[in-house]
Short mmCIF file of C-alpha atoms and ligand atoms in Angstrom, two decimals:
data_model
loop_
_atom_site.label_atom_id
_atom_site.label_comp_id
_atom_site.label_asym_id
_atom_site.label_seq_id
_atom_site.Cartn_x
_atom_site.Cartn_y
_atom_site.Cartn_z
CA UNK A 1 -205.01 -98.82 -149.99
CA UNK A 2 -206.77 -101.30 -152.65
CA UNK A 3 -209.67 -103.25 -151.07
CA UNK A 4 -208.18 -106.49 -152.83
CA UNK A 5 -204.79 -105.13 -151.75
CA UNK A 6 -202.69 -108.13 -150.40
CA UNK A 7 -200.40 -105.93 -148.69
CA UNK A 8 -200.68 -105.63 -144.41
CA UNK A 9 -202.49 -102.22 -143.32
CA UNK A 10 -200.38 -99.96 -142.13
CA UNK A 11 -200.26 -97.98 -138.53
CA UNK A 12 -198.90 -94.76 -139.63
CA UNK A 13 -195.30 -93.53 -138.52
CA UNK A 14 -193.85 -94.54 -136.12
CA UNK A 15 -193.13 -91.93 -133.01
CA UNK A 16 -189.60 -89.97 -132.18
CA UNK A 17 -187.59 -92.15 -130.08
CA UNK A 18 -187.14 -89.81 -127.44
CA UNK A 19 -183.58 -88.64 -128.21
CA UNK A 20 -184.96 -87.40 -131.41
CA UNK A 21 -188.51 -86.06 -129.27
CA UNK A 22 -186.32 -84.31 -126.62
CA UNK A 23 -183.65 -82.08 -128.89
CA UNK A 24 -181.07 -84.45 -126.99
CA UNK A 25 -177.85 -82.18 -126.33
CA UNK A 26 -175.45 -85.23 -127.94
CA UNK A 27 -176.18 -86.22 -131.91
CA UNK A 28 -179.12 -89.08 -131.29
CA UNK A 29 -178.19 -89.71 -127.76
CA UNK A 30 -180.99 -90.53 -125.72
CA UNK A 31 -182.12 -86.98 -124.19
CA UNK A 32 -183.77 -87.58 -120.62
CA UNK A 33 -183.57 -89.97 -117.87
CA UNK A 34 -179.48 -89.91 -119.31
CA UNK A 35 -177.53 -92.39 -117.80
CA UNK A 36 -173.39 -93.02 -119.20
CA UNK A 37 -172.32 -95.82 -120.73
CA UNK A 38 -172.04 -97.87 -117.79
CA UNK A 39 -167.68 -98.79 -117.86
CA UNK A 40 -167.90 -102.59 -115.98
CA UNK A 41 -170.06 -103.56 -118.68
CA UNK A 42 -168.79 -105.66 -121.98
CA UNK A 43 -170.12 -103.56 -124.33
CA UNK A 44 -172.50 -100.50 -123.22
CA UNK A 45 -174.33 -98.72 -125.85
CA UNK A 46 -177.19 -95.79 -125.56
CA UNK A 47 -178.88 -93.67 -128.52
CA UNK A 48 -176.62 -95.29 -131.37
CA UNK A 49 -177.73 -94.20 -134.74
CA UNK A 50 -176.95 -94.93 -137.34
CA UNK A 51 -177.56 -92.94 -140.71
CA UNK A 52 -177.57 -95.27 -145.02
CA UNK A 53 -178.02 -91.99 -146.54
CA UNK A 54 -181.94 -90.72 -145.32
CA UNK A 55 -182.33 -94.38 -144.08
CA UNK A 56 -182.19 -95.08 -140.21
CA UNK A 57 -180.75 -98.20 -139.57
CA UNK A 58 -180.47 -97.85 -136.24
CA UNK A 59 -182.72 -95.16 -134.46
CA UNK A 60 -182.08 -94.90 -130.54
CA UNK A 61 -180.60 -97.93 -129.33
CA UNK A 62 -179.97 -98.79 -125.53
CA UNK A 63 -178.38 -101.92 -124.00
CA UNK A 64 -175.95 -103.06 -122.08
CA UNK A 65 -173.88 -106.63 -122.36
CA UNK A 66 -172.44 -107.87 -119.02
CA UNK A 67 -168.92 -109.24 -119.11
CA UNK A 68 -168.88 -113.21 -118.53
CA UNK A 69 -172.76 -113.48 -120.98
CA UNK A 70 -173.98 -114.86 -123.88
CA UNK A 71 -176.39 -111.97 -125.17
CA UNK A 72 -178.26 -112.90 -128.14
CA UNK A 73 -179.34 -110.16 -130.47
CA UNK A 74 -182.70 -110.72 -132.53
CA UNK A 75 -184.69 -109.48 -134.54
CA UNK A 76 -185.87 -109.24 -138.08
CA UNK A 77 -184.10 -109.15 -141.78
CA UNK A 78 -182.99 -105.56 -142.31
CA UNK A 79 -183.60 -104.40 -138.54
CA UNK A 80 -180.52 -103.17 -137.81
CA UNK A 81 -178.27 -106.34 -136.28
CA UNK A 82 -175.47 -105.90 -138.09
CA UNK A 83 -174.76 -102.76 -138.45
CA UNK A 84 -174.46 -102.16 -134.89
CA UNK A 85 -172.29 -105.21 -134.33
CA UNK A 86 -170.45 -103.33 -136.90
CA UNK A 87 -170.05 -100.74 -134.95
CA UNK A 88 -169.47 -102.74 -131.54
CA UNK A 89 -166.09 -104.27 -133.68
CA UNK A 90 -164.77 -100.23 -135.22
CA UNK A 91 -166.14 -101.51 -138.86
CA UNK A 92 -168.18 -98.93 -138.88
CA UNK A 93 -168.47 -95.20 -137.57
CA UNK A 94 -171.55 -94.04 -136.11
CA UNK A 95 -174.11 -90.81 -136.52
CA UNK A 96 -175.30 -90.34 -132.69
CA UNK A 97 -174.45 -91.16 -130.04
CA UNK A 98 -172.11 -93.02 -127.23
CA UNK A 99 -170.86 -97.02 -127.39
CA UNK A 100 -167.88 -97.70 -125.03
CA UNK A 101 -166.03 -102.04 -125.64
CA UNK A 102 -164.62 -103.17 -123.45
CA UNK A 103 -164.43 -100.30 -121.77
CA UNK A 104 -162.90 -97.97 -125.10
CA UNK A 105 -165.05 -95.79 -127.74
CA UNK A 106 -164.64 -98.19 -130.68
CA UNK A 107 -164.47 -95.42 -132.78
CA UNK A 108 -160.99 -94.38 -131.09
CA UNK A 109 -159.74 -98.17 -130.69
CA UNK A 110 -156.15 -99.58 -130.72
CA UNK A 111 -154.36 -102.72 -131.64
CA UNK A 112 -154.52 -104.03 -128.54
CA UNK A 113 -158.22 -103.26 -127.92
CA UNK A 114 -159.21 -104.97 -131.08
CA UNK A 115 -157.16 -108.07 -130.44
CA UNK A 116 -159.39 -108.31 -127.57
CA UNK A 117 -161.61 -109.08 -129.98
CA UNK A 118 -163.11 -112.81 -131.87
CA UNK A 119 -164.88 -111.30 -135.15
CA UNK A 120 -166.74 -113.59 -136.92
CA UNK A 121 -169.04 -111.61 -139.64
CA UNK A 122 -172.33 -112.25 -140.83
CA UNK A 123 -170.58 -112.24 -144.55
CA UNK A 124 -167.36 -114.54 -143.46
CA UNK A 125 -163.94 -114.80 -144.84
CA UNK A 126 -164.84 -115.85 -148.57
CA UNK A 127 -162.03 -118.10 -151.50
CA UNK A 128 -159.10 -117.74 -149.99
CA UNK A 129 -155.92 -120.15 -151.44
CA UNK A 130 -154.71 -120.91 -147.85
CA UNK A 131 -154.93 -124.30 -146.12
CA UNK A 132 -158.12 -123.38 -143.43
CA UNK A 133 -154.32 -124.37 -141.00
CA UNK A 134 -152.18 -121.52 -142.74
CA UNK A 135 -155.12 -119.27 -142.14
CA UNK A 136 -156.55 -120.93 -138.81
CA UNK A 137 -152.14 -120.13 -137.90
CA UNK A 138 -151.98 -116.40 -139.65
CA UNK A 139 -154.47 -115.76 -137.97
CA UNK A 140 -152.92 -117.01 -134.58
CA UNK A 141 -149.48 -114.78 -135.50
CA UNK A 142 -151.69 -111.25 -134.48
CA UNK A 143 -151.94 -112.16 -131.16
CA UNK A 144 -150.30 -112.63 -127.96
CA UNK A 145 -151.50 -115.53 -126.32
CA UNK A 146 -153.42 -117.75 -129.44
CA UNK A 147 -154.95 -120.85 -129.12
CA UNK A 148 -152.55 -123.54 -130.57
CA UNK A 149 -153.91 -123.32 -134.04
CA UNK A 150 -154.51 -127.65 -134.39
CA UNK A 151 -156.58 -127.67 -131.79
CA UNK A 152 -159.01 -125.01 -132.50
CA UNK A 153 -159.35 -126.71 -135.69
CA UNK A 154 -160.66 -129.58 -133.72
CA UNK A 155 -162.81 -127.77 -132.13
CA UNK A 156 -164.76 -126.41 -134.87
CA UNK A 157 -165.09 -129.76 -136.84
CA UNK A 158 -162.44 -129.41 -139.67
CA UNK A 159 -159.42 -131.85 -138.63
CA UNK A 160 -159.66 -133.08 -142.02
CA UNK A 161 -160.17 -130.91 -143.59
CA UNK A 162 -156.85 -128.52 -141.87
CA UNK A 163 -154.65 -128.98 -146.03
CA UNK A 164 -157.71 -128.20 -147.65
CA UNK A 165 -157.54 -124.65 -149.75
CA UNK A 166 -160.46 -122.41 -147.86
CA UNK A 167 -162.29 -121.51 -151.43
CA UNK A 168 -162.51 -125.72 -152.14
CA UNK A 169 -165.04 -125.56 -148.61
CA UNK A 170 -168.68 -126.39 -148.62
CA UNK A 171 -170.76 -123.60 -147.27
CA UNK A 172 -170.90 -125.01 -143.86
CA UNK A 173 -167.14 -126.02 -144.11
CA UNK A 174 -166.10 -121.81 -144.45
CA UNK A 175 -169.23 -121.44 -141.72
CA UNK A 176 -167.16 -123.54 -139.03
CA UNK A 177 -163.60 -121.56 -139.96
CA UNK A 178 -164.61 -118.60 -139.63
CA UNK A 179 -166.47 -119.33 -136.14
CA UNK A 180 -162.15 -120.59 -135.87
CA UNK A 181 -160.48 -117.78 -137.14
CA UNK A 182 -162.98 -116.23 -134.73
CA UNK A 183 -161.13 -118.36 -131.76
CA UNK A 184 -158.21 -118.98 -132.04
CA UNK A 185 -156.85 -115.51 -130.74
CA UNK A 186 -158.65 -116.36 -127.31
CA UNK A 187 -160.39 -113.69 -127.45
CA UNK A 188 -162.18 -111.04 -123.70
CA UNK A 189 -164.90 -110.89 -126.17
CA UNK A 190 -166.97 -112.74 -129.14
CA UNK A 191 -168.84 -111.30 -132.39
CA UNK A 192 -171.49 -113.90 -134.03
CA UNK A 193 -173.04 -112.88 -136.78
CA UNK A 194 -174.62 -115.39 -137.76
CA UNK A 195 -172.27 -118.11 -137.00
CA UNK A 196 -174.10 -121.39 -137.18
CA UNK A 197 -175.46 -120.59 -140.96
CA UNK A 198 -175.14 -123.49 -143.19
CA UNK A 199 -173.89 -125.78 -140.29
CA UNK A 200 -175.70 -129.54 -140.69
CA UNK A 201 -177.62 -130.52 -137.41
CA UNK A 202 -175.73 -132.45 -136.08
CA UNK A 203 -172.53 -129.02 -136.27
CA UNK A 204 -175.20 -126.92 -134.50
CA UNK A 205 -174.91 -128.54 -131.26
CA UNK A 206 -170.79 -129.33 -131.30
CA UNK A 207 -171.10 -125.33 -132.14
CA UNK A 208 -173.32 -125.03 -128.86
CA UNK A 209 -171.48 -127.06 -126.70
CA UNK A 210 -167.86 -125.07 -128.37
CA UNK A 211 -169.74 -121.74 -127.35
CA UNK A 212 -170.69 -123.40 -123.43
CA UNK A 213 -166.84 -124.13 -122.33
CA UNK A 214 -166.26 -120.72 -124.08
CA UNK A 215 -168.66 -119.18 -121.75
CA UNK A 216 -167.30 -121.11 -119.31
CA UNK A 217 -163.74 -120.02 -119.64
CA UNK A 218 -165.46 -116.28 -118.70
CA UNK A 219 -165.44 -115.09 -122.89
CA UNK A 220 -168.41 -112.71 -122.85
CA UNK A 221 -169.71 -113.38 -126.56
CA UNK A 222 -173.04 -110.88 -128.49
CA UNK A 223 -174.48 -113.56 -130.94
CA UNK A 224 -176.59 -112.85 -133.19
CA UNK A 225 -178.21 -115.04 -134.53
CA UNK A 226 -182.17 -116.21 -136.48
CA UNK A 227 -182.46 -119.76 -135.77
CA UNK A 228 -184.18 -118.93 -131.88
CA UNK A 229 -184.23 -122.81 -130.44
CA UNK A 230 -180.21 -121.63 -130.93
CA UNK A 231 -181.42 -118.26 -129.00
CA UNK A 232 -182.67 -120.58 -126.23
CA UNK A 233 -180.30 -123.20 -125.84
CA UNK A 234 -177.46 -120.14 -125.39
CA UNK A 235 -178.31 -117.41 -124.19
CA UNK A 236 -178.51 -115.67 -120.77
CA UNK A 237 -180.55 -112.93 -122.18
CA UNK A 238 -181.93 -111.98 -125.78
CA UNK A 239 -183.17 -108.93 -127.00
CA UNK A 240 -185.52 -108.34 -129.53
CA UNK A 241 -184.29 -105.90 -132.44
CA UNK A 242 -186.89 -103.99 -135.19
CA UNK A 243 -186.59 -100.77 -136.44
CA UNK A 244 -183.52 -100.49 -134.99
CA UNK A 245 -184.51 -100.47 -131.71
CA UNK A 246 -184.76 -102.04 -129.02
CA UNK A 247 -187.98 -103.50 -128.66
CA UNK A 248 -186.83 -105.39 -124.97
CA UNK A 249 -183.87 -107.10 -123.75
CA UNK A 250 -185.10 -110.45 -120.86
CA UNK A 251 -183.83 -113.83 -120.30
CA UNK A 252 -185.59 -116.80 -122.99
CA UNK A 253 -187.93 -117.86 -120.72
CA UNK A 254 -189.34 -114.75 -119.64
CA UNK A 255 -189.03 -112.43 -123.03
CA UNK A 256 -192.83 -111.21 -124.10
CA UNK A 257 -194.33 -112.83 -120.52
CA UNK A 258 -193.86 -115.72 -121.47
CA UNK A 259 -193.15 -117.33 -117.69
CA UNK A 260 -196.35 -116.41 -117.63
CA UNK A 261 -198.55 -117.59 -119.82
CA UNK A 262 -200.91 -119.41 -119.28
CA UNK A 263 -200.33 -123.22 -120.24
CA UNK A 264 -201.71 -126.01 -123.00
CA UNK A 265 -202.80 -129.35 -122.35
CA UNK A 266 -203.84 -131.73 -124.73
CA UNK A 267 -204.52 -135.11 -124.68
CA UNK A 268 -206.66 -138.20 -126.87
CA UNK A 269 -209.91 -139.11 -124.81
CA UNK A 270 -213.17 -140.58 -126.79
CA UNK A 271 -210.84 -140.68 -129.76
CA UNK A 272 -211.09 -137.67 -130.02
CA UNK A 273 -207.56 -134.46 -128.99
CA UNK A 274 -208.56 -132.53 -126.67
CA UNK A 275 -207.07 -129.05 -125.28
CA UNK A 276 -207.26 -127.12 -122.23
CA UNK A 277 -205.35 -123.73 -121.42
CA UNK A 278 -204.00 -122.82 -118.01
CA UNK A 279 -202.96 -120.70 -115.79
CA UNK A 280 -202.22 -123.85 -112.94
CA UNK A 281 -201.32 -126.71 -115.11
CA UNK A 282 -200.06 -129.07 -112.65
CA UNK A 283 -203.96 -129.03 -110.74
CA UNK A 284 -204.83 -129.34 -114.58
CA UNK A 285 -203.42 -133.36 -115.73
CA UNK A 286 -204.14 -133.92 -111.02
CA UNK A 287 -208.12 -133.66 -111.84
CA UNK A 288 -207.31 -134.92 -115.53
CA UNK A 289 -205.57 -138.01 -114.47
CA UNK A 290 -208.57 -138.74 -111.81
CA UNK A 291 -210.93 -139.54 -115.45
CA UNK A 292 -208.30 -142.47 -116.02
CA UNK A 293 -207.09 -145.75 -114.83
CA UNK A 294 -203.47 -145.55 -116.14
CA UNK A 295 -201.94 -143.03 -118.17
CA UNK A 296 -203.68 -140.21 -119.95
CA UNK A 297 -204.10 -140.89 -123.23
CA UNK A 298 -200.93 -138.83 -125.15
CA UNK A 299 -200.70 -136.30 -122.61
CA UNK A 300 -198.89 -133.05 -123.13
CA UNK A 301 -198.04 -129.70 -121.53
CA UNK A 302 -196.37 -126.95 -124.07
CA UNK A 303 -195.56 -123.21 -123.29
CA UNK A 304 -195.90 -120.67 -125.73
CA UNK A 305 -191.71 -121.49 -127.34
CA UNK A 306 -189.86 -117.85 -127.98
CA UNK A 307 -190.26 -117.93 -131.46
CA UNK A 308 -194.30 -118.16 -130.64
CA UNK A 309 -193.93 -115.07 -128.22
CA UNK A 310 -190.55 -113.14 -130.87
CA UNK A 311 -193.29 -114.04 -134.06
CA UNK A 312 -195.90 -111.60 -131.07
CA UNK A 313 -193.38 -109.03 -130.72
CA UNK A 314 -192.73 -108.84 -133.80
CA UNK A 315 -195.75 -108.60 -135.69
CA UNK A 316 -196.92 -105.70 -133.04
CA UNK A 317 -193.84 -103.98 -134.25
CA UNK A 318 -194.37 -104.16 -138.24
N1 ATP B 401 -174.34 -100.41 -145.87
C1 ATP B 401 -175.24 -100.45 -146.31
N2 ATP B 401 -175.63 -99.25 -147.41
C2 ATP B 401 -176.63 -98.93 -146.84
N3 ATP B 401 -177.63 -99.30 -146.38
C3 ATP B 401 -177.69 -100.63 -145.59
C4 ATP B 401 -175.39 -100.56 -145.63
N4 ATP B 401 -176.14 -102.69 -144.87
C5 ATP B 401 -177.38 -102.00 -144.39
N5 ATP B 401 -177.65 -101.49 -144.38
C6 ATP B 401 -179.64 -101.51 -144.36
O1 ATP B 401 -179.70 -101.29 -142.88
C7 ATP B 401 -180.68 -101.49 -142.86
C8 ATP B 401 -180.14 -102.52 -141.70
O2 ATP B 401 -178.71 -103.43 -142.10
P1 ATP B 401 -178.62 -104.81 -141.13
O3 ATP B 401 -177.47 -105.80 -142.16
O4 ATP B 401 -177.69 -103.92 -139.89
O5 ATP B 401 -179.49 -105.94 -140.69
P2 ATP B 401 -179.99 -106.95 -139.89
O6 ATP B 401 -180.64 -106.68 -138.69
O7 ATP B 401 -178.15 -107.84 -139.27
O8 ATP B 401 -180.36 -108.07 -140.96
P3 ATP B 401 -180.55 -109.89 -141.29
O9 ATP B 401 -181.46 -110.01 -141.14
O10 ATP B 401 -180.97 -109.53 -142.97
O11 ATP B 401 -179.25 -109.49 -141.47
C9 ATP B 401 -181.15 -102.91 -144.18
O12 ATP B 401 -182.45 -102.10 -143.99
C10 ATP B 401 -179.62 -102.02 -144.87
O13 ATP B 401 -180.89 -101.85 -145.85
MG1 MG B 402 -177.18 -109.37 -140.45
#
């Protein structure tokens, strides 16, 4: 690499996944210790491999998503999130590994299985000559026990646009329509691939509250998002994926050792902004408070955000 190159230095080829290194008997499956897919999980994935030509988009991914949880899949552009999600939805064929979604292999799934899923694709529903209400009613008609279409339109904030044609909606309104179409069938398992792209801040908060109510009703959700605040607000667990592999799964508060990370205390003293890293912020602030007669000026205690630890993890993976 030239000295003045602006490109970051590469770290050489990545080591093979155990599935490839140890040459398991199943194509692309993690060779040992092999765990069978969990039949009780909503989604259970072992050694998933997907190639597009010579490029490997998913590279031996293992993942279990429990029934009733909201799981957020995080990862940079091209990491393999949509590919993984679409394989689980039965839209894409895999090249290796095992997948069970609601106990069934999506590659061999029936219409009855599919009726239990709600799907909000990253690409969205596209233009339509039909109105929002017509589209939601049509989707409802495919399901045995659908939600009331008008209620669903209200839930996503589209009541005023119920008679507008899909193609005339704004970007954010179209995304709301996608969400409406995903939930009208009363799914057991809801896939949401970047559902809030284009939402204004108020719509995003409304969507969060809708997702929480769906969880209270027992719906399992697999969400992908580039908004770390969204993952933090909604997810019971998050998984970080990079180069088609799962880097870590944790509750948002513990990802990347976040729970043990030192706190940063900052305050103003003698007109100067001061900061200190401490593992014991309570003791530190108690001690600090003795130096001031009243309030400690501009006191703040901060921990690394989910975005801080995520960016650090992804940085190590580049
Ligand atoms: N139909 C396809 N044909 C060929 N390559 C594809 C196809 N779909 C995806 N890929 C490639 O597979 C890799 C993973 O793509 P994928 O869409 O799964 O990523 P992603 O994590 O969802 O990214 P984003 O955050 O941008 O949505 C990328 O390198 C992408 O270029
Ligand atoms: Mg994607």
